[in-house]
């Protein structure tokens, strides 16, 4: 989600959504894609010793490098003074406002939207709204469809849903940083495994 130098973000993608993620499945030693445990141990892929699928982010045409203050070493906000009239349902609220300060937290919001997509098997966060821009700007809270409540007993689902809700905070300052998201997920994983 971000390259970190000294704990500070250096780049913002500005257009994260589920279609921006590419998954590459490693090839087994016989040239096919892995489909069983035996192929995991026979891989010749030196860059991926566990032979796990590789996730990459695509399409950086709206991205930008971030600057840091020489005085405070904090990441400087940036401003986009073109209101996005079409956008998509995964974009952060700031994309639909004119001339507002933005930060790497716009990617955090979009990551939360992508988590929503994963949790709901393909729904977007405002699936139940005809006018999603209005829903976003009116601060309508995103909710997972009640038909998926049966998954609330699964610890990994509950953990990802909790992180998703934090990422989807309306206010930029209320969203966790990408590094905080990673730490929250790592802590949840330790709790589940523990």
Tab-separated table of N, CA and C in Angstrom, residues 28-87:
chain	number	residue	atom	x	y	z
A	28	UNK	N	4.512	-24.584	-11.007
A	28	UNK	CA	5.206	-25.701	-10.361
A	28	UNK	C	6.381	-26.126	-11.246
A	29	UNK	N	7.184	-27.049	-10.777
A	29	UNK	CA	8.367	-27.479	-11.530
A	29	UNK	C	7.999	-28.161	-12.844
A	30	UNK	N	6.769	-28.650	-12.952
A	30	UNK	CA	6.359	-29.288	-14.205
A	30	UNK	C	5.740	-28.287	-15.177
A	31	UNK	N	5.804	-26.991	-14.833
A	31	UNK	CA	5.328	-25.954	-15.740
A	31	UNK	C	3.884	-25.554	-15.553
A	32	UNK	N	3.094	-26.344	-14.815
A	32	UNK	CA	1.698	-26.000	-14.581
A	32	UNK	C	1.559	-25.107	-13.363
A	33	UNK	N	0.362	-24.607	-13.111
A	33	UNK	CA	0.146	-23.820	-11.904
A	33	UNK	C	-0.060	-24.773	-10.751
A	34	UNK	N	0.286	-24.305	-9.564
A	34	UNK	CA	0.167	-25.192	-8.409
A	34	UNK	C	-1.294	-25.480	-8.130
A	35	UNK	N	-1.598	-26.729	-7.839
A	35	UNK	CA	-2.964	-27.085	-7.472
A	35	UNK	C	-2.997	-28.163	-6.401
A	36	UNK	N	-1.824	-28.494	-5.880
A	36	UNK	CA	-1.797	-29.431	-4.758
A	36	UNK	C	-0.536	-29.195	-3.939
A	37	UNK	N	-0.481	-29.790	-2.768
A	37	UNK	CA	0.644	-29.561	-1.861
A	37	UNK	C	1.964	-30.080	-2.415
A	38	UNK	N	1.939	-31.120	-3.232
A	38	UNK	CA	3.178	-31.680	-3.770
A	38	UNK	C	3.914	-30.665	-4.629
A	39	UNK	N	3.180	-29.842	-5.376
A	39	UNK	CA	3.839	-28.881	-6.257
A	39	UNK	C	4.479	-27.742	-5.477
A	40	UNK	N	4.052	-27.511	-4.254
A	40	UNK	CA	4.624	-26.430	-3.456
A	40	UNK	C	6.109	-26.685	-3.191
A	41	UNK	N	6.469	-27.905	-2.894
A	41	UNK	CA	7.850	-28.225	-2.546
A	41	UNK	C	8.772	-28.398	-3.743
A	42	UNK	N	8.223	-28.515	-4.948
A	42	UNK	CA	9.054	-28.776	-6.112
A	42	UNK	C	9.220	-27.553	-7.000
A	43	UNK	N	8.825	-26.391	-6.541
A	43	UNK	CA	8.908	-25.181	-7.350
A	43	UNK	C	10.351	-24.781	-7.603
A	44	UNK	N	10.591	-24.219	-8.771
A	44	UNK	CA	11.908	-23.671	-9.097
A	44	UNK	C	11.897	-22.149	-9.007
A	45	UNK	N	10.849	-21.596	-8.436
A	45	UNK	CA	10.718	-20.149	-8.308
A	45	UNK	C	11.599	-19.675	-7.153
A	46	UNK	N	12.761	-19.126	-7.452
A	46	UNK	CA	13.706	-18.696	-6.421
A	46	UNK	C	13.253	-17.441	-5.688
A	47	UNK	N	12.355	-16.660	-6.266
A	47	UNK	CA	11.904	-15.416	-5.633
A	47	UNK	C	10.743	-15.639	-4.681
A	48	UNK	N	10.200	-16.816	-4.654
A	48	UNK	CA	9.018	-17.094	-3.850
A	48	UNK	C	9.136	-18.517	-3.318
A	49	UNK	N	9.980	-18.708	-2.310
A	49	UNK	CA	10.293	-20.046	-1.806
A	49	UNK	C	9.082	-20.810	-1.300
A	50	UNK	N	8.051	-20.119	-0.834
A	50	UNK	CA	6.860	-20.802	-0.336
A	50	UNK	C	5.880	-21.102	-1.451
A	51	UNK	N	6.177	-20.618	-2.659
A	51	UNK	CA	5.330	-20.846	-3.819
A	51	UNK	C	3.899	-20.352	-3.596
A	52	UNK	N	3.767	-19.232	-2.906
A	52	UNK	CA	2.473	-18.634	-2.634
A	52	UNK	C	2.088	-17.700	-3.773
A	53	UNK	N	0.802	-17.488	-3.998
A	53	UNK	CA	0.410	-16.503	-5.005
A	53	UNK	C	0.998	-15.129	-4.660
A	54	UNK	N	1.334	-14.378	-5.675
A	54	UNK	CA	1.935	-13.056	-5.493
A	54	UNK	C	0.889	-11.999	-5.842
A	55	UNK	N	0.683	-11.064	-4.935
A	55	UNK	CA	-0.277	-9.991	-5.139
A	55	UNK	C	0.472	-8.728	-5.547
A	56	UNK	N	0.054	-8.111	-6.643
A	56	UNK	CA	0.664	-6.858	-7.088
A	56	UNK	C	-0.432	-5.844	-7.380
A	57	UNK	N	-0.092	-4.574	-7.187
A	57	UNK	CA	-1.027	-3.486	-7.475
A	57	UNK	C	-0.710	-2.949	-8.861
A	58	UNK	N	-1.742	-2.603	-9.599
A	58	UNK	CA	-1.653	-2.180	-10.985
A	58	UNK	C	-2.123	-0.730	-11.133
A	59	UNK	N	-1.843	-0.113	-12.247
A	59	UNK	CA	-2.432	1.151	-12.697
A	59	UNK	C	-2.120	2.329	-11.769
A	60	UNK	N	-0.950	2.873	-11.926
A	60	UNK	CA	-0.500	3.976	-11.077
A	60	UNK	C	-0.671	5.343	-11.745
A	61	UNK	N	-1.520	5.441	-12.753
A	61	UNK	CA	-1.613	6.696	-13.502
A	61	UNK	C	-2.187	7.867	-12.712
A	62	UNK	N	-2.870	7.620	-11.614
A	62	UNK	CA	-3.376	8.719	-10.792
A	62	UNK	C	-2.537	8.919	-9.525
A	63	UNK	N	-1.506	8.107	-9.372
A	63	UNK	CA	-0.666	8.164	-8.175
A	63	UNK	C	0.203	9.406	-8.123
A	64	UNK	N	0.741	9.644	-6.949
A	64	UNK	CA	1.643	10.775	-6.776
A	64	UNK	C	2.606	10.503	-5.633
A	65	UNK	N	3.805	11.047	-5.801
A	65	UNK	CA	4.789	10.962	-4.732
A	65	UNK	C	4.438	12.001	-3.681
A	66	UNK	N	4.657	11.648	-2.437
A	66	UNK	CA	4.352	12.547	-1.329
A	66	UNK	C	5.630	13.234	-0.851
A	67	UNK	N	5.473	14.427	-0.348
A	67	UNK	CA	6.613	15.171	0.187
A	67	UNK	C	6.511	15.211	1.699
A	68	UNK	N	7.638	15.505	2.330
A	68	UNK	CA	7.672	15.613	3.789
A	68	UNK	C	8.156	16.996	4.183
A	69	UNK	N	7.655	17.452	5.303
A	69	UNK	CA	8.070	18.737	5.851
A	69	UNK	C	9.496	18.631	6.371
A	70	UNK	N	10.325	19.589	6.014
A	70	UNK	CA	11.698	19.607	6.525
A	70	UNK	C	11.728	19.932	8.021
A	71	UNK	N	10.714	20.676	8.491
A	71	UNK	CA	10.657	21.043	9.912
A	71	UNK	C	10.198	19.886	10.794
A	72	UNK	N	9.120	19.230	10.397
A	72	UNK	CA	8.502	18.223	11.268
A	72	UNK	C	8.720	16.781	10.813
A	73	UNK	N	9.171	16.592	9.589
A	73	UNK	CA	9.353	15.283	8.986
A	73	UNK	C	8.027	14.555	8.750
A	74	UNK	N	6.915	15.272	8.890
A	74	UNK	CA	5.596	14.694	8.636
A	74	UNK	C	5.286	14.778	7.146
A	75	UNK	N	4.448	13.860	6.683
A	75	UNK	CA	4.018	13.871	5.285
A	75	UNK	C	3.135	15.094	5.053
A	76	UNK	N	3.405	15.829	4.001
A	76	UNK	CA	2.625	17.020	3.666
A	76	UNK	C	1.327	16.610	2.979
A	77	UNK	N	0.227	17.267	3.350
A	77	UNK	CA	-1.019	17.001	2.624
A	77	UNK	C	-0.881	17.546	1.198
A	78	UNK	N	-1.696	17.054	0.322
A	78	UNK	CA	-1.733	17.589	-1.038
A	78	UNK	C	-3.170	17.934	-1.363
A	79	UNK	N	-3.350	18.723	-2.378
A	79	UNK	CA	-4.669	19.212	-2.723
A	79	UNK	C	-4.991	18.855	-4.159
A	80	UNK	N	-6.190	18.402	-4.366
A	80	UNK	CA	-6.691	18.156	-5.710
A	80	UNK	C	-7.926	19.024	-5.871
A	81	UNK	N	-7.845	19.994	-6.756
A	81	UNK	CA	-8.948	20.953	-6.892
A	81	UNK	C	-9.867	20.632	-8.059
A	82	UNK	N	-9.886	19.412	-8.467
A	82	UNK	CA	-10.853	18.994	-9.481
A	82	UNK	C	-11.784	17.986	-8.846
A	83	UNK	N	-13.037	18.345	-8.753
A	83	UNK	CA	-14.037	17.472	-8.152
A	83	UNK	C	-14.308	16.314	-9.107
A	84	UNK	N	-14.242	15.118	-8.603
A	84	UNK	CA	-14.458	13.922	-9.402
A	84	UNK	C	-15.960	13.722	-9.570
A	85	UNK	N	-16.453	13.904	-10.768
A	85	UNK	CA	-17.900	13.789	-11.000
A	85	UNK	C	-18.349	12.363	-11.289
A	86	UNK	N	-17.427	11.517	-11.683
A	86	UNK	CA	-17.865	10.161	-11.991
A	86	UNK	C	-17.297	9.140	-11.020
A	87	UNK	N	-16.043	9.193	-10.707
A	87	UNK	CA	-15.442	8.326	-9.700
A	87	UNK	C	-15.933	6.899	-9.732
